[in-house]
mmCIF file of C-alpha atoms in Angstrom:
data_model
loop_
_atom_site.group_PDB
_atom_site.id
_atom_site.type_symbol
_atom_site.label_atom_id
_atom_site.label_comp_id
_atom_site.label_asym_id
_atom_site.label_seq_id
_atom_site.Cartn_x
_atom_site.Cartn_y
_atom_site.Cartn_z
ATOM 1 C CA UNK A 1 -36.637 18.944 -28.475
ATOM 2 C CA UNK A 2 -35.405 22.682 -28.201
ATOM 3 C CA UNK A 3 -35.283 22.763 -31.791
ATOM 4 C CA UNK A 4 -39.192 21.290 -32.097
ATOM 5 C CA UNK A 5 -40.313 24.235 -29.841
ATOM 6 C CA UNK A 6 -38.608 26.686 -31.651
ATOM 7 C CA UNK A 7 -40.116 25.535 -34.865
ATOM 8 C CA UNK A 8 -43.574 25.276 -33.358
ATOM 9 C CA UNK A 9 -43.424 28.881 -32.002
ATOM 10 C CA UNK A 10 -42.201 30.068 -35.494
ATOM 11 C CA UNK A 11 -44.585 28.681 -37.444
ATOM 12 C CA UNK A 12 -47.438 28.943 -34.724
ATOM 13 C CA UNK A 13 -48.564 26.063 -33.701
ATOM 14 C CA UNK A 14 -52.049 26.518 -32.025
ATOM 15 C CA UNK A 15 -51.960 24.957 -28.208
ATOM 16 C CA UNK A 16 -55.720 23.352 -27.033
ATOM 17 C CA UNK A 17 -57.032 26.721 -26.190
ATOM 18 C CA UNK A 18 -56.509 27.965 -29.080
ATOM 19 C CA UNK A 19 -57.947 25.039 -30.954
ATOM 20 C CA UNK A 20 -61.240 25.170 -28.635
ATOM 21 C CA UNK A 21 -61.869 28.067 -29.362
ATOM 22 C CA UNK A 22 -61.539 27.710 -33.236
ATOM 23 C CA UNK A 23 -63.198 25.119 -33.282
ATOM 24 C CA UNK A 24 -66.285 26.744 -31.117
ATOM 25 C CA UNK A 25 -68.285 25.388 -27.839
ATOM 26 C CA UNK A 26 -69.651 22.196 -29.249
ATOM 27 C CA UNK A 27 -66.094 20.589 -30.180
ATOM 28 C CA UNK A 28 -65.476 17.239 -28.840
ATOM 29 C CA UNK A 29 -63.041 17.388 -25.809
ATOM 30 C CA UNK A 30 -59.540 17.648 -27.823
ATOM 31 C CA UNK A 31 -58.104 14.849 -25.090
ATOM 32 C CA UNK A 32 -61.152 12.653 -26.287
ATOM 33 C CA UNK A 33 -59.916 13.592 -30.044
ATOM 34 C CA UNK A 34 -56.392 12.612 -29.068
ATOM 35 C CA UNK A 35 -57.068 9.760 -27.735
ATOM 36 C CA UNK A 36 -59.361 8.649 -30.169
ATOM 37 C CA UNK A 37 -56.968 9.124 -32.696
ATOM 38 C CA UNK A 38 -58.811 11.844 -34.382
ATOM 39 C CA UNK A 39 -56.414 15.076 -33.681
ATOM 40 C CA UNK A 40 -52.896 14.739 -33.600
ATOM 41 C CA UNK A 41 -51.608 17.211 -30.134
ATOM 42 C CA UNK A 42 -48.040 17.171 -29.387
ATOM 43 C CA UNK A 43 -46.831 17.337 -25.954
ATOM 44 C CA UNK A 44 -44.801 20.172 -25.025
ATOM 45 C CA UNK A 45 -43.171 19.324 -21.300
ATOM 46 C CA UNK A 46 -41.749 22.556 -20.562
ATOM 47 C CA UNK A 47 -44.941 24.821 -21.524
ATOM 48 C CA UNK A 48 -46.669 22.038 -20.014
ATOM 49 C CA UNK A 49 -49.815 21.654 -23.099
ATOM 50 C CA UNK A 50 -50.194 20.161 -26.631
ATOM 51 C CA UNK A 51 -49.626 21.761 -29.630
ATOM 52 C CA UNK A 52 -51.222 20.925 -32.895
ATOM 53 C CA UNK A 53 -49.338 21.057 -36.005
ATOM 54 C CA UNK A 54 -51.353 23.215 -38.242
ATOM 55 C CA UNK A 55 -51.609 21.003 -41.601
ATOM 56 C CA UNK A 56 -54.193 19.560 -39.788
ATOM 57 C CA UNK A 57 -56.349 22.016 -40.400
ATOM 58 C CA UNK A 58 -58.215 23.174 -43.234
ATOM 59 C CA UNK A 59 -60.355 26.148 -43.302
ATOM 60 C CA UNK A 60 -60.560 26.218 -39.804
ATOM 61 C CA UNK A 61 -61.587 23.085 -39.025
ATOM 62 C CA UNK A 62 -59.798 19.525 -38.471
ATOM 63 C CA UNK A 63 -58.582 18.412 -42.069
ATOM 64 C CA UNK A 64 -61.852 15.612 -43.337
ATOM 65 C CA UNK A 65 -59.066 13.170 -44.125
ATOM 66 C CA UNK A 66 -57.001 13.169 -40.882
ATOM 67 C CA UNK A 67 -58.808 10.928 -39.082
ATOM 68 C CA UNK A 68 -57.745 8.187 -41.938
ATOM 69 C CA UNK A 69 -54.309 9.593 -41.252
ATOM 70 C CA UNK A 70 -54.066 9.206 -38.237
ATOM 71 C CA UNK A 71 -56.126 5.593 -38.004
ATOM 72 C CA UNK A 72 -53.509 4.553 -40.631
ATOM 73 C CA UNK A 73 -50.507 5.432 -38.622
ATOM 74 C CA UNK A 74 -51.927 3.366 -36.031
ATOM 75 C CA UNK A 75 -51.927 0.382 -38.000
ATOM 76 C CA UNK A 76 -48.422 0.073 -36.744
ATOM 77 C CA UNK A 77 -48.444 -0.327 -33.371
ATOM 78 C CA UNK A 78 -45.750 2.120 -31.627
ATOM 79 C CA UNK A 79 -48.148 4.832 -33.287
ATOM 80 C CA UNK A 80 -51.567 4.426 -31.252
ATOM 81 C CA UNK A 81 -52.842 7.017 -29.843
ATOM 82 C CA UNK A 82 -52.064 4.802 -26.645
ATOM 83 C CA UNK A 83 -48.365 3.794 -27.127
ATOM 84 C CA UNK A 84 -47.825 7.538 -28.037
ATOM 85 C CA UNK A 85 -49.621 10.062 -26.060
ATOM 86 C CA UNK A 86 -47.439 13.063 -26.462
ATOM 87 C CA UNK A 87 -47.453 12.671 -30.415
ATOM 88 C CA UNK A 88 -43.523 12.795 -30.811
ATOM 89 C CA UNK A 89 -43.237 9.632 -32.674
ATOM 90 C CA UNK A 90 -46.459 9.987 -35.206
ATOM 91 C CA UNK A 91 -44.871 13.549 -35.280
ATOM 92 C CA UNK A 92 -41.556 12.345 -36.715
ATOM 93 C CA UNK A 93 -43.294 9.556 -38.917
ATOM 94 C CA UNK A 94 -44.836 13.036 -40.518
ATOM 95 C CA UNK A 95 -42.227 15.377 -40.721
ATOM 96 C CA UNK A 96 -39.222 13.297 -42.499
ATOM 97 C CA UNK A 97 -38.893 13.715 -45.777
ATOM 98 C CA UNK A 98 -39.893 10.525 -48.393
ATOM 99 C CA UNK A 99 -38.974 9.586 -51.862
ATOM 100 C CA UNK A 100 -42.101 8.302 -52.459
ATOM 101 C CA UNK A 101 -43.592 12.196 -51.892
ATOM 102 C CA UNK A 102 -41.558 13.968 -54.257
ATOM 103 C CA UNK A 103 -43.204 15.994 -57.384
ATOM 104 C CA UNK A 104 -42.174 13.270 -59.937
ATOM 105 C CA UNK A 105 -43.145 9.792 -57.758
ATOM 106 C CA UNK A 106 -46.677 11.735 -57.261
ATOM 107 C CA UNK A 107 -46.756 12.651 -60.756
ATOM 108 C CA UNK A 108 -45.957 9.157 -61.799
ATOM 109 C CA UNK A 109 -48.608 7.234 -59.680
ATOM 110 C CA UNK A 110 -51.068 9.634 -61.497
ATOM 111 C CA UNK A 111 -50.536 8.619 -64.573
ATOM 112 C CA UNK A 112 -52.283 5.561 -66.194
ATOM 113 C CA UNK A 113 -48.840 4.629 -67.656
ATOM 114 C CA UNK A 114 -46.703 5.122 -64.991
ATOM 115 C CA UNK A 115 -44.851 8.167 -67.107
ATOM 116 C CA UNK A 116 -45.391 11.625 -65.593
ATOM 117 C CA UNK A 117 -45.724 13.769 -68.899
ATOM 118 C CA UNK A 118 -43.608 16.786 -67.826
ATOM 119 C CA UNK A 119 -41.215 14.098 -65.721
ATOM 120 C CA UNK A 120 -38.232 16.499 -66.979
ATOM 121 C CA UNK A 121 -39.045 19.590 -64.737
ATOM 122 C CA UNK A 122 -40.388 17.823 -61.815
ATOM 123 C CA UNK A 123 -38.551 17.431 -58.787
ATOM 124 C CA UNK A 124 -37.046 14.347 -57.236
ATOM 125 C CA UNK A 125 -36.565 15.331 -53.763
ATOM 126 C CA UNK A 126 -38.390 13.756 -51.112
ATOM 127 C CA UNK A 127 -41.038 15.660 -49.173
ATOM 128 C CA UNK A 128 -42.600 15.146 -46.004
ATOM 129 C CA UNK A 129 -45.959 13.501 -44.991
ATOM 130 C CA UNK A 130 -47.223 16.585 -43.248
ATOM 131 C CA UNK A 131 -46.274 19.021 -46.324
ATOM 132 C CA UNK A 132 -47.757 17.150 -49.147
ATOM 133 C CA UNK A 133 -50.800 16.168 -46.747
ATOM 134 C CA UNK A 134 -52.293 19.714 -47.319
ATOM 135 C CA UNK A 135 -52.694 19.046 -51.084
ATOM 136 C CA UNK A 136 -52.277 15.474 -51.417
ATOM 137 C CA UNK A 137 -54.133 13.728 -48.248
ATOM 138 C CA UNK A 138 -55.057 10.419 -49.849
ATOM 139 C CA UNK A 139 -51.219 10.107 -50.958
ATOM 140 C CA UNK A 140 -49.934 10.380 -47.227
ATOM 141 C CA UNK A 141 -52.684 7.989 -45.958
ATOM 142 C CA UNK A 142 -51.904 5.519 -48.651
ATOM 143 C CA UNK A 143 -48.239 5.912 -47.733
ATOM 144 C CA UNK A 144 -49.108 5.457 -43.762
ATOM 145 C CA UNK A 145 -50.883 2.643 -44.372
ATOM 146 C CA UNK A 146 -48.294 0.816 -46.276
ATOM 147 C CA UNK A 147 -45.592 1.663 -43.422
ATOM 148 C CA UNK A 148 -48.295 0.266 -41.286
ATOM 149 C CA UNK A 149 -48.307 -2.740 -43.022
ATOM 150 C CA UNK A 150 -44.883 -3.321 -44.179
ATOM 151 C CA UNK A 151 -43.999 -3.155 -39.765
ATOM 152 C CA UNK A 152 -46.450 -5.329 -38.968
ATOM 153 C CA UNK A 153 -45.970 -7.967 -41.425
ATOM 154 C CA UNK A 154 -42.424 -6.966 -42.462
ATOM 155 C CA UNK A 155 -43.862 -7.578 -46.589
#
């Protein structure tokens, strides 16, 4: 976990304070968000508070697609907002790299044929929920909700 809060300082993720305030006086409690599966907080024991991962955010305010997100992820049930409260395992889910989100696979479920045109200088690596959720939402919920489904029915 030493290595999450050290990436979480470095990259500055906001604690609920922080995301109060941004998101002015008449925000919904963020523990009513949490719980409600609407903001994703991560629970930092030693500093004692949540942290929100910052692709959550756009412009300022909570991402329009995250609730989907995060509703998606709960499809499968050891990601509820009530089977993880502290956000470590949705966090995980998010942050390890996929096949399925590299340059070329997106490129290729764009195209009608199947064929990304420029599929020689696109990149094969697999990328992470959370990074290609900033440019690419509807490919990470699409790619939650088939996890969600392939758990629960194992298809």
């Amino acid at each position: 976990m030493s290595e999450w809060h050290t990436r979480a300082k470095a990259e500055g993720w906001p604690d609920s304070a922080t995301i109060a305030q941004a998101l002015g006086p008449d925000s919904v409690d963020l523990a009513a968000q949490r719980a409600a599966g609407q903001l994703l907080g991560v629970w930092f024991k030693h500093e004692r508070c949540f942290r929100y991962p910052p692709w959550q955010f756009l412009d300022g305010q909570i991402h329009p697609h995250l609730s989907e997100l995060l509703e998606s992820l709960a499809g499968n049930p050891a990601m509820t907002p009530a089977a993880d409260p502290g956000g470590w395992i949705r966090l995980v889910w998010l942050d390890s790299p996929r096949l399925s989100l590299s340059d070329l696979a997106l490129a290729e479920g764009a195209a009608s044929d199947g064929v990304a045109a420029d599929e020689g200088t696109l990149s094969d690596e697999g990328r992470t929920p959370a990074e290609v959720f900033v440019f690419d939402a509807l490919a990470v919920v699409a790619l939650a909700r088939a996890d969600a489904i392939w758990v629960s029915t194992g298809a």
